[in-house]
DNA sequence: CCAAAAGTGTTATTAATACACCCATGA
DNA sequence: TCATGGGTGTATTAATAACACTTTTGG
């Protein structure tokens, strides 16, 4: 294909010595929704774990663990999520690799993922000890740089909700348009016009109407299904052809 | 802040044993533009390095190196770029962390960055030995998973060109609107309407008109400067408040 | 004067938004 | 029947795109 350009000396990549104590951790920001008593719509919540050992002992931190030598990053994130919530994620995507030198007393590079799980799953499953759910918005003073990480993940969630179909990760297989809209309203923290939302949703081509209805206190609402064949873009570079 | 939810047993994070030979590397996809003899517009090019040792010896690979214990990921990427091109990047952003188990004979997690440098800098600087520039489009059969990585970076470049102002990373301080348009045309591989492009560019509010002109064979074109105070979003989670 | 790129104006099409209104059901 | 959310229609606005046209320079 190409033309050679210039000649000089190439620095040989330095092999890591034994005292290169850089370790790789994987953490996951697990988002879900929870209906708060007074609030007009659900809020974004996530599980945190209390640290039981030295760096930042007693503080809340993202669930995670060391990367096992025999597992991929994705697998490590899934495992983390499984251990923390007992669930498989309905959505899982790499967020960012954090590697500031002073982010931990020892040198740790953290590959952070973010995931979505459905609210009904949260209610149904017993979480391990030392785990509690917090409002993402008001997560502050976490261990390490996890406060920043959570806020960045939250920003990405909101950003992505604008152009992607991730909201389905927070819903069951069948849902009404009002339920879908409520998810977006919860993420974006603002009201959306039901009429316009309906049209946009229908125009997206990703919704399959069923012939079932959600019967409630008023006019029954049609149930839709998400067309998972038309999968969301950017679940990572290796999944689809870009 | 929040309410506790459930109780069970928390798995203690496993400390990495001595045989956890997972090493962290940092690689960088360095994009620039080059005007090809026949082509109607410049093409996206990037520098590759020939591997001089065992895994994939003799094949072309992304420039990179091991993460030093005392440098941040960003710093490692900058250093890589400096060693390969002798330049500081006009744009540098983390792309993705690659960590499949079998992507290398030994276990290596690669934090990959992508960067932009200006074409005139490419011409001016002598690249080290074993380094050559290739068309990004036709980069195939690289070492490791670098082929996929390059294509993903290219996808991200094109994607980001649609909503961001990165194109300025490929231009000098002062430029005409035609030059700016050509950068976008090169990245997106399609013609853009000069009239509409002008209006969009002016409406963006990121261009500062100077009173200087590029005098050429025809009517002089006004030179603009990029307003770097209004910086691009998403240069990473730690830079700005999201 | 002419070629060619700089720069302006005008219109058509499409997408986003606001909001009035009808429909169907449980109570 | 009435309150309420489900669902439709429509008008206004903004963004995008297509393209005709005028301006200014070097040769």
XYZ file of C-alpha atoms (C1' of nucleotides) in Angstrom:
538
model
C 0.000 0.000 0.000
C 2.263 2.813 1.177
C 5.361 4.873 0.765
C 8.226 4.913 3.212
C 8.904 8.329 4.598
C 11.887 8.857 6.864
C 14.776 7.111 8.563
C 16.299 7.362 12.010
C 16.450 5.277 15.180
C 13.476 3.506 16.709
C 13.277 3.213 20.475
C 12.904 -0.417 21.470
C 9.875 -1.025 23.657
C 11.084 -1.455 27.212
C 10.171 -4.786 28.787
C 8.526 -4.373 32.178
C 10.822 -5.180 35.070
C 9.791 -7.205 38.100
C 9.184 -4.128 40.211
C 6.716 -2.704 37.724
C 3.918 -3.241 40.189
C 1.186 -1.888 37.968
C -1.951 -3.898 38.537
C -5.142 -3.956 36.488
C -8.523 -3.703 38.143
C -11.971 -3.754 36.604
C -14.850 -1.795 38.099
C -18.397 -1.367 36.951
C -20.903 1.422 37.319
C -24.197 -0.429 37.464
C -27.151 1.798 36.751
C -30.772 1.081 37.403
C -33.885 3.068 38.221
C -35.753 3.284 41.493
C -39.070 4.932 42.216
C -38.586 7.260 45.152
C -41.605 7.872 47.436
C -42.081 11.582 46.802
C -40.457 11.999 43.399
C -42.512 12.452 40.280
C -40.364 10.009 38.339
C -37.784 7.317 39.090
C -34.193 8.304 39.761
C -30.967 6.728 38.576
C -29.427 4.543 41.255
C -26.335 2.374 41.464
C -24.921 -0.171 43.914
C -21.810 0.624 45.938
C -19.699 -1.546 48.181
C -18.040 -0.618 51.469
C -14.296 -1.039 51.464
C -13.177 -3.528 54.072
C -9.440 -2.961 53.815
C -6.830 -0.330 53.885
C -7.007 2.170 51.082
C -10.172 4.115 51.863
C -11.392 1.524 54.391
C -15.009 2.104 55.357
C -15.779 4.299 52.380
C -18.124 3.441 49.557
C -16.629 2.330 46.262
C -17.625 0.881 42.931
C -17.923 -2.882 42.796
C -14.959 -4.431 41.068
C -11.967 -6.637 41.415
C -8.608 -7.541 40.004
C -8.423 -8.654 36.445
C -7.905 -12.382 36.333
C -5.092 -13.476 34.046
C -7.389 -15.831 32.187
C -10.394 -13.590 31.579
C -11.031 -10.777 29.153
C -11.936 -7.293 30.329
C -15.559 -7.801 29.334
C -15.684 -11.077 31.221
C -14.202 -9.468 34.310
C -16.841 -6.758 34.204
C -19.599 -9.309 33.829
C -18.210 -11.315 36.693
C -18.077 -8.229 38.886
C -21.659 -7.482 38.077
C -22.685 -11.048 38.754
C -20.942 -11.046 42.103
C -22.483 -7.752 43.137
C -26.032 -8.130 41.928
C -26.327 -11.784 40.982
C -27.480 -10.678 37.557
C -26.378 -10.647 33.979
C -26.394 -7.113 32.578
C -28.936 -6.153 29.966
C -26.381 -3.673 28.747
C -22.636 -3.535 29.280
C -20.146 -1.154 27.758
C -16.650 -0.057 28.502
C -16.509 3.453 29.908
C -12.904 4.469 30.262
C -9.512 3.370 31.525
C -8.351 5.382 34.521
C -4.639 5.462 35.119
C -3.489 8.513 37.024
C -0.434 7.641 39.076
C -1.854 8.919 42.354
C -5.390 7.605 42.084
C -4.470 4.854 44.529
C -1.605 4.403 47.022
C -0.302 1.571 44.870
C -0.256 1.802 41.117
C -3.587 0.603 39.772
C -5.029 1.007 36.307
C -8.792 0.581 36.431
C -10.783 -0.389 33.393
C -14.255 0.868 34.166
C -17.442 -0.436 32.593
C -20.984 0.763 32.917
C -24.010 -1.441 32.846
C -27.765 -1.311 32.978
C -30.062 -3.676 34.799
C -33.821 -3.626 35.010
C -35.504 -2.207 38.112
C -37.620 -5.307 38.632
C -34.446 -7.371 38.758
C -33.057 -5.102 41.448
C -36.114 -5.636 43.613
C -36.196 -9.367 43.064
C -32.597 -10.180 43.886
C -30.872 -10.162 47.246
C -27.711 -8.087 47.132
C -24.618 -9.223 49.029
C -23.676 -7.736 52.358
C -21.803 -4.425 52.318
C -23.739 -3.455 49.241
C -26.278 -0.673 49.048
C -27.986 1.323 46.357
C -27.445 5.065 46.085
C -28.796 7.872 43.979
C -26.209 8.398 41.281
C -26.805 12.120 41.280
C -25.801 12.587 44.900
C -22.892 10.171 44.999
C -20.067 12.124 46.512
C -17.000 11.352 48.576
C -16.448 7.871 47.283
C -13.166 5.994 47.579
C -10.364 6.562 45.061
C -11.486 8.668 42.076
C -14.806 6.885 41.992
C -16.825 10.049 42.513
C -15.529 11.447 39.246
C -16.030 8.108 37.565
C -19.662 7.888 38.597
C -20.355 11.408 37.420
C -18.684 10.705 34.097
C -20.677 7.497 33.665
C -23.834 9.411 34.448
C -22.931 12.005 31.861
C -22.347 9.281 29.320
C -25.653 7.624 30.158
C -27.522 10.889 29.619
C -25.557 11.711 26.534
C -26.125 8.320 25.023
C -29.819 8.392 25.814
C -30.029 11.261 23.352
C -28.984 9.329 20.279
C -29.103 5.673 21.203
C -31.663 3.127 22.266
C -30.042 2.129 25.561
C -33.191 2.895 27.551
C -34.395 -0.564 26.625
C -31.765 -1.935 28.966
C -33.894 -0.640 31.804
C -37.128 -2.243 30.647
C -38.624 -5.692 30.451
C -39.159 -7.373 27.089
C -42.610 -5.915 26.640
C -43.438 -2.379 27.596
C -45.813 0.450 26.834
C -44.682 3.638 25.200
C -45.442 5.469 28.428
C -43.068 3.187 30.292
C -40.379 3.719 27.692
C -40.928 7.431 27.879
C -40.671 7.394 31.643
C -37.253 5.767 31.394
C -36.022 8.549 29.153
C -37.595 11.146 31.411
C -35.823 9.623 34.389
C -32.468 9.619 32.684
C -32.804 13.071 31.189
C -34.634 14.547 34.172
C -37.179 16.379 32.124
C -40.650 15.899 30.797
C -41.061 14.660 27.251
C -44.104 15.334 25.135
C -46.061 12.071 24.932
C -47.313 12.768 21.430
C -43.946 13.650 19.967
C -42.240 10.869 21.857
C -44.641 8.359 20.398
C -43.979 9.523 16.881
C -40.217 9.504 17.289
C -40.313 6.069 18.841
C -42.468 4.685 16.064
C -40.361 6.362 13.414
C -37.174 4.848 14.826
C -38.093 1.490 13.368
C -36.757 -0.360 16.392
C -40.124 -1.038 18.022
C -42.261 -4.047 17.212
C -45.887 -3.594 18.237
C -47.476 -6.658 19.802
C -51.183 -7.361 19.928
C -51.121 -7.398 23.706
C -52.141 -4.503 25.911
C -51.282 -3.290 29.389
C -54.626 -3.092 31.108
C -54.753 -0.662 33.982
C -56.917 1.962 35.507
C -57.602 3.600 32.175
C -57.458 3.016 28.494
C -55.264 -0.001 27.773
C -51.875 0.781 26.241
C -50.337 -1.307 23.518
C -47.292 -3.335 24.461
C -44.214 -3.068 22.284
C -41.133 -5.176 21.952
C -37.644 -3.958 21.156
C -36.123 -5.179 17.919
C -32.780 -6.451 19.161
C -31.673 -7.379 15.667
C -31.097 -3.734 14.983
C -28.586 -3.544 17.774
C -27.242 -0.368 19.275
C -23.990 0.899 17.898
C -20.834 1.276 19.929
C -20.991 -1.696 22.224
C -17.269 -1.770 21.666
C -14.993 -1.976 18.695
C -14.909 -5.735 18.421
C -18.583 -6.531 18.212
C -19.720 -4.946 14.976
C -18.186 -3.770 11.763
C -17.643 -0.057 11.933
C -27.786 9.583 51.468
C -29.403 6.259 50.633
C -31.238 3.259 51.886
C -29.636 -0.118 52.468
C -31.232 -2.857 50.453
C -30.135 -6.429 51.028
C -27.750 -8.591 52.991
C -25.550 -11.529 52.070
C -21.841 -12.234 51.671
C -19.470 -9.980 49.804
C -16.612 -11.557 47.851
C -13.332 -10.069 48.948
C -11.326 -8.651 46.057
C -8.575 -11.106 45.242
C -5.084 -9.667 45.496
C -3.025 -10.368 42.382
C -0.523 -13.137 42.858
C 3.031 -12.996 41.601
C 2.268 -15.067 38.511
C -0.428 -12.669 37.392
C 1.695 -11.649 34.467
C -0.764 -9.157 33.055
C 1.134 -6.233 31.618
C -0.178 -2.858 30.536
C 0.820 -1.364 27.220
C -0.142 1.948 25.666
C -0.489 2.360 21.923
C -1.521 5.325 19.854
C -3.264 5.650 16.531
C -1.772 8.821 15.122
C -3.831 10.291 12.335
C -2.809 12.907 9.853
C -3.647 13.830 6.281
C -1.539 13.393 3.195
C -2.192 14.657 -0.300
C -1.910 11.720 -2.669
C -0.747 12.452 -6.265
C -3.868 11.412 -8.103
C -6.514 11.808 -5.433
C -8.950 14.678 -5.457
C -8.547 15.238 -1.727
C -6.094 14.237 1.003
C -6.421 10.840 2.639
C -6.137 9.832 6.274
C -2.733 8.371 7.046
C -1.047 7.028 10.148
C 2.462 5.934 11.134
C 3.209 2.293 11.815
C 6.315 0.632 13.191
C 7.860 -2.674 12.167
C 8.082 -5.182 14.967
C 11.676 -6.152 15.637
C 11.036 -8.994 18.062
C 9.125 -12.159 18.501
C 5.399 -11.764 18.572
C 4.568 -10.777 14.997
C 8.207 -9.962 14.156
C 8.487 -8.124 10.866
C 4.876 -7.061 10.762
C 3.587 -3.535 11.049
C 2.125 -2.423 14.357
C 0.902 0.667 16.128
C 3.553 2.700 17.902
C 3.464 2.158 21.622
C 5.262 0.838 24.629
C 4.901 -0.455 28.130
C 3.265 1.736 30.677
C 5.869 3.130 32.988
C 5.050 2.749 36.673
C 5.522 6.447 37.248
C 3.550 7.904 34.372
C -0.153 8.305 33.760
C -1.868 6.745 30.771
C -2.122 10.115 29.051
C 1.552 10.763 29.638
C 2.477 7.374 28.227
C 0.480 8.089 25.104
C 2.129 11.473 24.685
C 5.540 9.928 25.171
C 4.777 7.290 22.562
C 3.733 9.931 20.136
C 6.793 12.000 20.878
C 9.090 9.036 20.324
C 7.417 8.092 17.055
C 6.924 11.452 15.433
C 8.938 13.839 17.566
C 5.814 15.908 17.992
C 3.312 16.917 20.602
C -0.201 16.016 19.525
C -2.664 18.740 18.656
C -5.338 16.354 19.806
C -5.137 13.299 22.021
C -7.953 11.165 23.336
C -8.301 7.733 24.814
C -9.891 5.300 22.394
C -10.452 2.016 24.174
C -8.833 -0.566 26.403
C -8.259 -3.855 24.633
C -7.944 -6.907 26.819
C -8.887 -10.114 25.080
C -6.911 -12.967 26.541
C -5.571 -14.213 23.219
C -4.748 -10.879 21.597
C -1.091 -11.512 22.350
C 0.918 -14.653 23.250
C 1.484 -13.201 26.695
C -1.275 -11.424 28.567
C -1.264 -7.757 27.583
C -3.911 -5.135 28.183
C -3.454 -2.280 25.743
C -4.801 1.161 26.467
C -5.125 2.691 23.031
C -5.200 6.407 22.308
C -5.805 8.248 19.107
C -4.206 11.503 18.164
C -4.142 14.101 15.440
C -1.141 15.922 14.108
C -0.954 18.516 11.392
C 0.152 17.496 7.909
C 2.804 20.199 7.720
C 4.344 18.780 10.887
C 4.511 15.357 9.292
C 6.413 16.709 6.344
C 8.765 18.776 8.444
C 9.865 16.107 10.900
C 12.122 13.149 10.318
C 10.453 9.967 11.519
C 12.527 7.289 13.243
C 13.732 4.228 11.426
C 11.271 1.364 11.033
C 8.481 3.886 10.832
C 6.361 4.528 7.770
C 3.089 6.215 6.986
C 0.160 4.240 5.605
C -3.301 4.976 4.375
C -5.564 4.231 7.295
C -8.271 2.952 4.993
C -6.166 0.166 3.576
C -4.376 -0.867 6.745
C -4.788 -4.601 6.897
C -2.855 -7.512 8.336
C -1.218 -5.641 11.141
C 0.300 -7.286 14.203
C -1.890 -8.305 17.157
C -5.451 -6.954 16.882
C -4.146 -3.668 15.530
C -6.070 -3.946 12.284
C -9.348 -3.868 14.169
C -8.051 -1.106 16.391
C -7.128 1.101 13.457
C -10.500 0.585 11.820
C -12.282 1.373 15.053
C -10.220 4.522 15.529
C -11.018 5.528 11.982
C -14.705 4.992 12.649
C -14.452 7.139 15.736
C -12.618 9.868 13.864
C -15.326 9.994 11.222
C -18.081 9.781 13.764
C -16.621 12.529 15.861
C -16.079 14.768 12.868
C -19.847 14.867 12.568
C -20.568 16.546 15.862
C -17.263 17.870 17.136
C -14.624 20.350 16.108
C -11.678 17.961 15.988
C -10.842 18.860 12.407
C -8.904 21.797 13.785
C -6.362 19.317 15.079
C -5.344 18.825 11.468
C -4.901 22.489 10.654
C -2.500 25.277 11.461
C -3.563 28.163 13.676
C -4.857 30.222 10.802
C -6.787 28.709 7.951
C -9.327 29.504 5.287
C -12.785 28.041 5.309
C -11.903 26.096 2.183
C -9.008 24.475 4.004
C -11.223 23.608 6.948
C -13.784 22.194 4.593
C -11.186 20.089 2.850
C -10.236 18.498 6.156
C -13.813 17.480 6.761
C -14.139 16.267 3.199
C -11.023 14.156 3.644
C -12.253 12.594 6.860
C -15.786 12.016 5.657
C -14.793 11.120 2.092
C -17.492 13.177 0.480
C -17.977 16.599 -0.990
C -19.485 19.303 1.197
C -21.368 22.282 -0.160
C -19.093 25.318 0.249
C -21.982 27.695 0.854
C -23.690 25.588 3.500
C -20.390 24.682 5.100
C -19.520 28.319 5.456
C -22.785 29.107 7.139
C -22.544 26.199 9.551
C -18.978 27.053 10.406
C -19.832 30.669 11.058
C -22.896 29.738 13.075
C -20.886 27.407 15.288
C -19.391 30.370 17.088
C -16.010 28.696 17.356
C -14.342 30.597 14.537
C -12.650 33.933 15.016
C -12.203 35.825 11.752
C -8.875 37.584 11.370
C -8.199 40.508 9.070
C -5.599 38.553 7.172
C -6.197 36.804 3.868
C -4.749 33.834 2.041
C -3.665 35.279 -1.282
C -3.468 32.770 -4.102
C -4.309 32.393 -7.712
C -7.788 33.784 -7.266
C -9.893 35.824 -4.947
C -8.225 36.025 -1.517
C -9.873 34.043 1.253
C -10.216 35.305 4.771
C -8.140 33.538 7.395
C -9.866 32.300 10.520
C -8.607 31.217 13.884
C -10.124 28.543 16.100
C -11.462 29.677 19.449
C -9.739 27.213 21.763
C -11.454 28.636 24.821
C -14.597 26.872 23.747
C -12.886 23.538 23.931
C -14.254 20.327 22.507
C -16.174 18.059 24.834
C -15.102 14.547 25.720
C -11.381 14.846 25.896
C -11.798 12.448 28.761
C -13.703 12.382 32.015
C -11.164 14.221 34.108
C -10.682 17.361 32.081
C -14.023 19.122 32.223
C -17.136 19.075 34.339
C -19.701 16.921 32.681
C -11.712 39.671 -20.254
C -11.753 35.068 -18.376
C -11.303 31.243 -15.239
C -11.905 29.956 -10.674
C -12.596 30.243 -6.099
C -14.798 33.416 -2.431
C -18.835 34.621 -0.685
C -24.321 35.759 -0.632
C -29.344 34.802 -1.379
C -33.331 31.986 -2.067
C -36.052 28.110 -1.850
C -37.433 23.277 -0.786
C -37.335 19.650 2.333
C -37.078 17.661 6.589
C -36.893 17.281 11.631
C -38.126 19.227 16.240
C -41.545 21.340 19.063
C -45.888 22.958 21.034
C -50.383 22.057 21.830
C -55.397 21.222 20.674
C -58.243 17.488 20.433
C -60.559 12.812 20.226
C -60.700 7.839 22.152
C -61.320 4.084 25.409
C -61.471 2.301 29.729
C -62.325 1.566 35.116
C -64.699 3.253 38.617
C -70.571 10.026 33.320
C -66.301 11.498 34.297
C -61.466 11.532 35.157
C -57.303 9.949 33.055
C -53.966 8.439 30.333
C -53.797 6.501 25.314
C -53.479 8.056 20.898
C -54.099 11.438 16.488
C -53.898 15.929 13.907
C -51.876 20.118 12.896
C -49.450 24.406 12.887
C -44.956 26.725 13.916
C -40.225 26.794 14.033
C -35.497 25.433 13.181
C -32.013 22.841 10.855
C -30.389 20.813 6.424
C -29.713 20.649 1.766
C -29.699 22.171 -3.148
C -28.368 25.466 -6.217
C -28.475 30.067 -8.645
C -26.027 34.048 -8.389
C -22.626 37.937 -7.455
C -17.747 39.300 -6.131
C -12.828 39.473 -6.423
C -8.582 38.254 -7.609
C -4.337 36.457 -10.992
C -3.181 35.855 -15.384
